[in-house]
Each structure stands twice: as C-alpha cells, then as structure tokens.
mmCIF file of C-alpha atoms in Angstrom:
data_model
loop_
_atom_site.group_PDB
_atom_site.id
_atom_site.type_symbol
_atom_site.label_atom_id
_atom_site.label_comp_id
_atom_site.label_asym_id
_atom_site.label_seq_id
_atom_site.Cartn_x
_atom_site.Cartn_y
_atom_site.Cartn_z
ATOM 1 C CA MET C 175 -0.018 0.029 0.033
ATOM 2 C CA THR C 176 2.703 2.236 0.877
ATOM 3 C CA GLU C 177 4.854 1.259 -2.024
ATOM 4 C CA SER C 178 1.873 2.556 -4.278
ATOM 5 C CA VAL C 179 1.047 5.690 -2.746
ATOM 6 C CA LEU C 180 4.983 6.748 -2.524
ATOM 7 C CA PHE C 181 4.970 5.849 -6.303
ATOM 8 C CA TYR C 182 2.149 7.677 -6.936
ATOM 9 C CA LEU C 183 3.718 10.676 -5.063
ATOM 10 C CA PHE C 184 6.918 10.801 -6.534
ATOM 11 C CA SER C 185 5.314 10.492 -9.889
ATOM 12 C CA LEU C 186 3.797 13.208 -9.993
ATOM 13 C CA LEU C 187 6.593 15.282 -8.984
ATOM 14 C CA ALA C 188 8.688 13.698 -11.517
ATOM 15 C CA VAL C 189 6.330 14.719 -14.389
ATOM 16 C CA VAL C 190 5.545 18.514 -12.656
ATOM 17 C CA SER C 191 9.428 19.205 -12.140
ATOM 18 C CA GLY C 192 9.879 17.200 -15.980
ATOM 19 C CA ALA C 193 7.064 20.026 -17.091
ATOM 20 C CA SER C 194 8.585 22.471 -15.220
ATOM 21 C CA VAL C 195 11.841 21.904 -17.519
ATOM 22 C CA ILE C 196 10.668 23.090 -20.516
ATOM 23 C CA LEU C 197 8.457 25.732 -19.370
ATOM 24 C CA GLN C 198 11.529 27.940 -17.259
ATOM 25 C CA ARG C 199 12.564 30.728 -18.873
ATOM 26 C CA SER C 200 16.363 30.599 -17.137
ATOM 27 C CA THR C 201 18.499 27.642 -18.260
ATOM 28 C CA ILE C 202 19.384 26.867 -14.919
ATOM 29 C CA ALA C 203 16.423 26.814 -13.502
ATOM 30 C CA SER C 204 15.707 24.442 -16.111
ATOM 31 C CA ALA C 205 18.878 22.306 -14.966
ATOM 32 C CA LEU C 206 17.545 22.197 -11.390
ATOM 33 C CA SER C 207 14.207 20.685 -12.355
ATOM 34 C CA LEU C 208 15.470 17.966 -13.917
ATOM 35 C CA VAL C 209 17.641 17.357 -11.232
ATOM 36 C CA VAL C 210 14.487 17.000 -8.920
ATOM 37 C CA CYS C 211 12.835 14.723 -11.863
ATOM 38 C CA PHE C 212 16.158 12.808 -12.038
ATOM 39 C CA PHE C 213 15.324 12.142 -8.313
ATOM 40 C CA ALA C 214 12.054 11.673 -7.984
ATOM 41 C CA LEU C 215 12.588 8.596 -10.945
ATOM 42 C CA ALA C 216 15.369 7.254 -8.221
ATOM 43 C CA ALA C 217 12.915 7.177 -5.739
ATOM 44 C CA ASP C 218 10.339 5.369 -8.374
ATOM 45 C CA TYR C 219 12.946 2.909 -9.301
ATOM 46 C CA VAL C 220 12.803 2.128 -5.602
ATOM 47 C CA MET C 221 9.074 1.272 -5.604
ATOM 48 C CA LEU C 222 9.859 -0.779 -8.804
ATOM 49 C CA ASP C 223 12.308 -2.815 -6.872
ATOM 50 C CA ALA C 224 15.060 -1.841 -8.981
ATOM 51 C CA HIS C 225 17.564 -0.553 -6.564
ATOM 52 C CA PHE C 226 20.846 -0.673 -8.527
ATOM 53 C CA VAL C 227 19.414 1.305 -11.024
ATOM 54 C CA ALA C 228 17.926 3.574 -8.520
ATOM 55 C CA VAL C 229 21.272 4.273 -7.027
ATOM 56 C CA VAL C 230 23.053 4.606 -10.580
ATOM 57 C CA GLN C 231 20.461 6.956 -11.541
ATOM 58 C CA VAL C 232 21.040 9.002 -8.535
ATOM 59 C CA LEU C 233 25.107 8.925 -9.174
ATOM 60 C CA VAL C 234 25.212 9.038 -12.869
ATOM 61 C CA TYR C 235 22.106 11.113 -13.786
ATOM 62 C CA ALA C 236 21.937 13.243 -11.270
ATOM 63 C CA GLY C 237 25.578 13.582 -9.965
ATOM 64 C CA ALA C 238 27.584 13.265 -13.190
ATOM 65 C CA ILE C 239 25.510 14.547 -15.893
ATOM 66 C CA MET C 240 23.692 17.191 -14.408
ATOM 67 C CA VAL C 241 27.273 18.678 -12.912
ATOM 68 C CA LEU C 242 28.383 18.594 -16.666
ATOM 69 C CA PHE C 243 24.885 20.743 -17.781
ATOM 70 C CA ILE C 244 25.564 22.814 -15.161
ATOM 71 C CA PHE C 245 29.153 23.304 -15.693
ATOM 72 C CA VAL C 246 28.587 24.240 -19.203
ATOM 73 C CA ILE C 247 25.799 26.757 -18.871
ATOM 74 C CA MET C 248 27.783 28.472 -16.112
ATOM 75 C CA LEU C 249 30.693 28.370 -17.785
ATOM 76 C CA LEU C 250 29.034 29.937 -20.898
ATOM 77 C CA ASN C 251 26.999 32.303 -19.036
ATOM 78 C CA ILE C 252 24.443 32.959 -21.776
ATOM 79 C CA ARG C 253 22.145 35.892 -21.590
ATOM 80 C CA GLU C 254 18.524 35.263 -23.086
ATOM 81 C CA PRO C 255 18.097 37.779 -25.818
ATOM 82 C CA GLY C 256 14.522 39.408 -24.559
ATOM 83 C CA ALA C 257 13.731 36.175 -22.406
ATOM 84 C CA THR C 258 10.423 34.789 -24.409
ATOM 85 C CA PRO C 259 7.325 34.380 -22.261
ATOM 86 C CA VAL C 260 5.972 30.977 -22.585
ATOM 87 C CA GLY C 261 2.525 32.257 -23.605
ATOM 88 C CA THR C 262 3.901 33.124 -26.717
ATOM 89 C CA LEU C 263 5.021 30.548 -29.355
ATOM 90 C CA SER C 264 6.389 30.945 -32.954
ATOM 91 C CA ASN C 265 4.696 29.474 -35.959
ATOM 92 C CA ARG C 266 7.154 26.582 -35.873
ATOM 93 C CA GLY C 267 6.682 26.273 -32.117
ATOM 94 C CA ILE C 268 2.919 25.671 -32.054
ATOM 95 C CA ILE C 269 3.273 22.977 -35.239
ATOM 96 C CA GLY C 270 6.000 21.309 -32.711
ATOM 97 C CA LEU C 271 3.098 21.578 -29.406
ATOM 98 C CA MET C 272 0.729 20.238 -32.094
ATOM 99 C CA ALA C 273 2.765 17.035 -33.414
ATOM 100 C CA ALA C 274 4.201 16.366 -29.692
ATOM 101 C CA ALA C 275 0.507 16.289 -28.111
ATOM 102 C CA LEU C 276 -0.503 14.114 -31.211
ATOM 103 C CA LEU C 277 2.383 11.913 -30.015
ATOM 104 C CA GLY C 278 1.259 11.856 -26.916
ATOM 105 C CA VAL C 279 -2.320 10.879 -27.830
ATOM 106 C CA ALA C 280 -0.872 7.974 -29.658
ATOM 107 C CA LEU C 281 1.075 6.527 -27.096
ATOM 108 C CA ILE C 282 -2.047 6.933 -24.869
ATOM 109 C CA ALA C 283 -3.781 4.885 -27.264
ATOM 110 C CA GLY C 284 -1.058 2.004 -27.607
ATOM 111 C CA LEU C 285 -1.297 1.965 -23.649
ATOM 112 C CA ASP C 286 -4.849 0.602 -23.922
ATOM 113 C CA GLY C 287 -4.327 -2.763 -24.955
ATOM 114 C CA LEU C 288 -2.122 -3.140 -21.916
ATOM 115 C CA VAL C 289 -4.270 -1.531 -19.093
ATOM 116 C CA HIS C 290 -6.437 -4.771 -18.706
ATOM 117 C CA THR C 291 -2.697 -6.996 -17.895
ATOM 118 C CA PRO C 292 -2.754 -8.105 -14.414
ATOM 119 C CA VAL C 293 0.388 -7.508 -12.107
ATOM 120 C CA THR C 294 2.439 -10.244 -11.638
ATOM 121 C CA ALA C 295 4.078 -10.694 -7.916
ATOM 122 C CA ILE C 296 7.636 -10.292 -8.315
ATOM 123 C CA ASN C 297 9.584 -13.233 -6.712
ATOM 124 C CA VAL C 298 11.978 -11.332 -4.674
ATOM 125 C CA ASP C 299 12.742 -14.317 -2.167
ATOM 126 C CA LEU C 300 16.160 -16.171 -2.847
ATOM 127 C CA GLN C 301 15.249 -19.157 -5.443
ATOM 128 C CA GLY C 302 17.829 -22.018 -5.803
ATOM 129 C CA GLY C 303 21.221 -19.711 -5.018
ATOM 130 C CA GLN C 304 19.862 -16.889 -7.584
ATOM 131 C CA PRO C 305 20.923 -13.360 -5.939
ATOM 132 C CA ALA C 306 17.428 -11.201 -4.984
ATOM 133 C CA TYR C 307 15.623 -9.450 -8.445
ATOM 134 C CA GLY C 308 17.331 -6.157 -8.234
ATOM 135 C CA THR C 309 20.009 -6.108 -6.311
ATOM 136 C CA ILE C 310 23.631 -5.368 -7.218
ATOM 137 C CA ALA C 311 24.440 -8.971 -7.101
ATOM 138 C CA ALA C 312 21.783 -9.830 -9.848
ATOM 139 C CA MET C 313 22.821 -7.138 -12.051
ATOM 140 C CA GLY C 314 26.420 -8.486 -11.820
ATOM 141 C CA GLU C 315 25.203 -11.703 -12.159
ATOM 142 C CA GLU C 316 23.377 -10.601 -15.460
ATOM 143 C CA LEU C 317 26.179 -8.449 -16.790
ATOM 144 C CA PHE C 318 29.174 -10.382 -16.491
ATOM 145 C CA ARG C 319 27.566 -14.096 -16.551
ATOM 146 C CA GLY C 320 24.722 -13.859 -18.587
ATOM 147 C CA ASN C 321 24.598 -12.734 -22.410
ATOM 148 C CA TYR C 322 25.746 -8.864 -21.568
ATOM 149 C CA LEU C 323 29.545 -9.445 -21.355
ATOM 150 C CA LEU C 324 29.838 -8.278 -25.015
ATOM 151 C CA PRO C 325 27.559 -5.049 -24.842
ATOM 152 C CA PHE C 326 28.903 -4.500 -21.407
ATOM 153 C CA GLU C 327 32.861 -3.859 -22.592
ATOM 154 C CA ALA C 328 31.133 -2.205 -25.986
ATOM 155 C CA VAL C 329 29.839 0.373 -23.599
ATOM 156 C CA SER C 330 33.205 0.766 -22.000
ATOM 157 C CA LEU C 331 34.639 1.413 -25.368
ATOM 158 C CA LEU C 332 32.280 3.871 -26.444
ATOM 159 C CA LEU C 333 32.692 6.284 -23.171
ATOM 160 C CA THR C 334 36.262 5.827 -23.776
ATOM 161 C CA VAL C 335 35.709 7.148 -27.567
ATOM 162 C CA SER C 336 33.015 9.900 -26.237
ATOM 163 C CA MET C 337 35.500 11.157 -23.845
ATOM 164 C CA VAL C 338 38.287 11.588 -26.506
ATOM 165 C CA GLY C 339 35.939 13.228 -28.722
ATOM 166 C CA ALA C 340 34.538 15.671 -26.146
ATOM 167 C CA VAL C 341 38.325 16.674 -25.672
ATOM 168 C CA VAL C 342 38.960 17.035 -29.269
ATOM 169 C CA LEU C 343 36.022 18.878 -29.446
ATOM 170 C CA ALA C 344 36.291 21.594 -27.310
ATOM 171 C CA LYS C 345 39.916 21.997 -26.840
ATOM 172 C CA ARG C 346 41.018 25.328 -28.325
ATOM 173 C CA GLU C 347 44.373 23.972 -30.205
ATOM 174 C CA VAL C 348 44.083 20.406 -31.187
ATOM 175 C CA MET X 213 2.079 -4.863 0.592
ATOM 176 C CA GLU X 214 0.341 -3.846 -2.830
ATOM 177 C CA ALA X 215 2.759 -3.787 -5.758
ATOM 178 C CA VAL X 216 2.552 -0.907 -8.504
ATOM 179 C CA GLY X 217 0.712 -2.158 -11.352
ATOM 180 C CA LEU X 218 1.858 -1.973 -15.026
ATOM 181 C CA THR X 219 -0.352 0.897 -16.100
ATOM 182 C CA PRO X 220 0.779 3.949 -13.880
ATOM 183 C CA VAL X 221 4.453 3.147 -14.838
ATOM 184 C CA LEU X 222 3.319 3.076 -18.403
ATOM 185 C CA VAL X 223 1.529 6.386 -18.201
ATOM 186 C CA VAL X 224 4.295 7.899 -16.317
ATOM 187 C CA SER X 225 6.771 7.052 -18.613
ATOM 188 C CA THR X 226 4.431 8.543 -21.856
ATOM 189 C CA ALA X 227 4.288 11.642 -19.848
ATOM 190 C CA LEU X 228 8.042 12.245 -19.543
ATOM 191 C CA PHE X 229 8.574 11.218 -22.849
ATOM 192 C CA THR X 230 5.860 13.362 -24.601
ATOM 193 C CA LEU X 231 7.155 16.372 -22.398
ATOM 194 C CA GLY X 232 10.601 15.696 -23.691
ATOM 195 C CA VAL X 233 9.281 15.727 -27.201
ATOM 196 C CA ILE X 234 7.414 18.911 -26.477
ATOM 197 C CA GLY X 235 10.659 20.638 -25.403
ATOM 198 C CA VAL X 236 12.619 19.491 -28.344
ATOM 199 C CA LEU X 237 10.031 20.697 -30.824
ATOM 200 C CA THR X 238 9.167 24.129 -29.308
ATOM 201 C CA ARG X 239 12.348 25.293 -27.178
ATOM 202 C CA LYS X 240 15.174 27.199 -28.972
ATOM 203 C CA ASN X 241 17.665 27.378 -26.492
ATOM 204 C CA ALA X 242 20.239 23.960 -27.355
ATOM 205 C CA LEU X 243 20.781 23.586 -23.731
ATOM 206 C CA ILE X 244 17.610 23.227 -22.864
ATOM 207 C CA VAL X 245 17.051 20.731 -26.066
ATOM 208 C CA PHE X 246 19.591 18.481 -24.576
ATOM 209 C CA MET X 247 17.428 18.381 -21.478
ATOM 210 C CA SER X 248 14.435 17.466 -22.893
ATOM 211 C CA VAL X 249 16.483 14.683 -24.808
ATOM 212 C CA GLU X 250 17.341 13.501 -21.333
ATOM 213 C CA LEU X 251 13.902 13.857 -20.326
ATOM 214 C CA MET X 252 12.759 11.558 -23.403
ATOM 215 C CA LEU X 253 15.627 9.157 -22.334
ATOM 216 C CA ASN X 254 14.538 8.854 -18.525
ATOM 217 C CA GLY X 255 10.892 8.371 -19.774
ATOM 218 C CA VAL X 256 11.982 5.205 -21.543
ATOM 219 C CA ASN X 257 14.157 3.972 -18.831
ATOM 220 C CA LEU X 258 11.030 3.877 -16.605
ATOM 221 C CA ALA X 259 9.344 1.731 -19.224
ATOM 222 C CA PHE X 260 11.926 -0.534 -19.384
ATOM 223 C CA VAL X 261 11.886 -1.040 -15.557
ATOM 224 C CA GLY X 262 8.487 -1.199 -15.580
ATOM 225 C CA PHE X 263 8.714 -4.093 -17.797
ATOM 226 C CA SER X 264 11.133 -5.879 -16.381
ATOM 227 C CA ARG X 265 9.275 -5.871 -13.192
ATOM 228 C CA GLN X 266 6.030 -7.277 -15.001
ATOM 229 C CA THR X 267 8.368 -10.071 -16.498
ATOM 230 C CA GLY X 268 10.175 -10.735 -13.908
ATOM 231 C CA SER X 269 13.901 -10.812 -15.391
ATOM 232 C CA MET X 270 16.664 -8.707 -15.208
ATOM 233 C CA ASP X 271 16.859 -8.071 -18.846
ATOM 234 C CA GLY X 272 15.420 -4.274 -18.760
ATOM 235 C CA HIS X 273 17.194 -2.897 -15.810
ATOM 236 C CA VAL X 274 20.724 -3.937 -17.677
ATOM 237 C CA PHE X 275 19.131 -1.907 -20.640
ATOM 238 C CA ALA X 276 18.669 1.003 -18.403
ATOM 239 C CA ILE X 277 21.964 0.822 -17.073
ATOM 240 C CA PHE X 278 22.928 1.205 -21.119
ATOM 241 C CA VAL X 279 20.980 3.520 -21.752
ATOM 242 C CA MET X 280 22.224 5.666 -18.638
ATOM 243 C CA ALA X 281 25.932 4.934 -19.932
ATOM 244 C CA VAL X 282 24.934 6.046 -23.676
ATOM 245 C CA ALA X 283 23.404 9.034 -22.055
ATOM 246 C CA ALA X 284 26.563 9.924 -20.271
ATOM 247 C CA ALA X 285 28.460 9.680 -23.723
ATOM 248 C CA GLU X 286 26.017 11.691 -25.548
ATOM 249 C CA ALA X 287 25.770 14.727 -22.677
ATOM 250 C CA ALA X 288 29.946 14.722 -23.089
ATOM 251 C CA VAL X 289 30.123 14.853 -26.773
ATOM 252 C CA GLY X 290 27.095 17.100 -26.869
ATOM 253 C CA LEU X 291 27.824 19.991 -24.790
ATOM 254 C CA ALA X 292 31.702 19.803 -26.201
ATOM 255 C CA LEU X 293 29.741 20.525 -29.280
ATOM 256 C CA VAL X 294 27.640 23.398 -27.699
ATOM 257 C CA ILE X 295 30.605 24.966 -26.782
ATOM 258 C CA LEU X 296 32.494 24.666 -29.675
ATOM 259 C CA LEU X 297 28.974 26.423 -31.393
ATOM 260 C CA PHE X 298 29.395 29.018 -28.793
ATOM 261 C CA ARG X 299 32.545 29.926 -29.017
ATOM 262 C CA ASN X 300 32.234 30.214 -33.349
ATOM 263 C CA ARG X 301 28.461 32.091 -33.040
ATOM 264 C CA LEU X 302 28.401 33.427 -29.500
ATOM 265 C CA THR X 303 24.657 31.713 -29.281
ATOM 266 C CA VAL X 304 23.320 28.708 -28.453
ATOM 267 C CA GLN X 305 19.641 29.955 -29.877
ATOM 268 C CA LEU X 306 18.848 27.279 -32.639
ATOM 269 C CA ASP X 307 17.004 29.783 -34.964
ATOM 270 C CA ASP X 308 20.413 31.700 -35.246
ATOM 271 C CA LEU X 309 22.536 28.551 -36.418
ATOM 272 C CA ASP X 310 21.111 28.516 -39.997
ATOM 273 C CA ARG X 311 23.826 28.611 -42.194
ATOM 274 C CA MET X 312 25.771 25.151 -42.869
ATOM 275 C CA GLY X 313 29.757 25.319 -43.350
ATOM 276 C CA GLY X 314 31.710 28.208 -42.076
#
C-alpha cells in the first residue's frame, strides 16, 4: 500500500518537475528542475524494486550528467535575448506542440491494450541460490555471467571514444 | 504490501517522453533541447524498469543501465559541441544557426 502511494507521489513530482524543465525561462532553473525530476525517478525505481538502477540514476544522472550541464551553463554564461514569455509561441512552436501532443495521444492509445494486463507478483525471495531481483548481485550476475558481457565491454569502449571526442571538440588547439 | 501495477508506470513514462518531445520541438535554446532529450531517455528507462518488473527478469534493468551509459556519452559529446558552437557563433539559440559550413 505504502509502495503504491509513494510511487504515485514521486511520479507526480517527476512529471511536474519535468514540465517545469520545458517551461522555465532561465536555463539554470530548467537544469535544477531536471535534477528534481531525476531524484523523483530514482525514488520511483526503488518502489519498482530496481535498487541498483536507482543508485546509478542518482550517481550518474543527478550527479555526473547534471553537474556537466550546470558546468557548461555557468561556463557559457548565456544571456537570453529578451527572454520569451511561455505564452507566446512562434508558428514553428505551435506546429511542434501539436505534433508532440499528437504523439502523446498516440502513445496513450497504444497503452490501452495493456491496461487490463494482470499484475504479477515478483519473486523477490531467494530461489535456488539465485541473487534477489533488483539487487547489485543480480545485476552483476546478468552483466558478467549472462548474455551482456560483450555489450558491457562495447559500452566501455563507447565511453572512452566519447571522452576523447569531447576533449578534441572542446579544446582550442588540438 | 500491494505492488505497483504496470499501467501507472507506463502512463508516467509516456508523460515524461511526451514532455521531452514538446521541449525538443518548441524550445530554441540548445541546452534546454538537450535536457528535453534527457527527459525522453528517462521516460524510456522507466518503461524498461516497469516491464522488467512485470516479466520478472533483470534484462530491463541491464537495458536501463546501458541507456544511462549512452546518455552520459551523448551528454559529454553534445555539450562539447555546444561549447564549440558558442565559441564560433556566440549563441546557443537554434534559430540563429541556419547556415551550413563556416
């Protein structure tokens, strides 16, 4: 019971702060709203028994990525040229809003078939020496002994490449 | 303890994804467009975790972790591009960037 209530509360917080991200005029306010959204989502992951994902969400998203964002915002120190009020949208903005709303309606319509899917209980208890669902042990089992060892190594290569790429791009003289 | 159903998870996931699309399509500031993309990625992650819980396998969690890793790589390169753009054009307003080449 508590799980459901907390899930709804944090979901509400996530959606409200997510809306705040795209409605704020100042970039830094958007970034801070996004941090709130990430924390709320981390709480949602805990309610869904995804403990490791929740930890990584806080460490990587709310920590590393958002620090990078705020660092760049502060570094560039952008002056919004006559910050546009939210109410006034250009033609392009109106068309974009309509297209996005259409997509939202289509996605919700797609959910319709799933609404009646019965909720299965998750076997969180230990079964035959298998680590419990959602824990770091289960994740490590999956990543290093399951089918995901090669993708895991590929991602490490991707991160190295992107790090080198970022340095090459942002450096003044290579 | 009553478990959270799949439907509310997917509704929240859809809401976040759609908010991200709205941000990408309507905002002009490149940094806010970037943040909207992150919002979309998070919506998808929530759907992954929700489905993973529904099926009782850890695969969705692994996908969510991979999405986060790719998002980190994308943020690093993308923000480097924004810095480069700002240095050359002194703006991050996407409407002002309508020329190709130098």
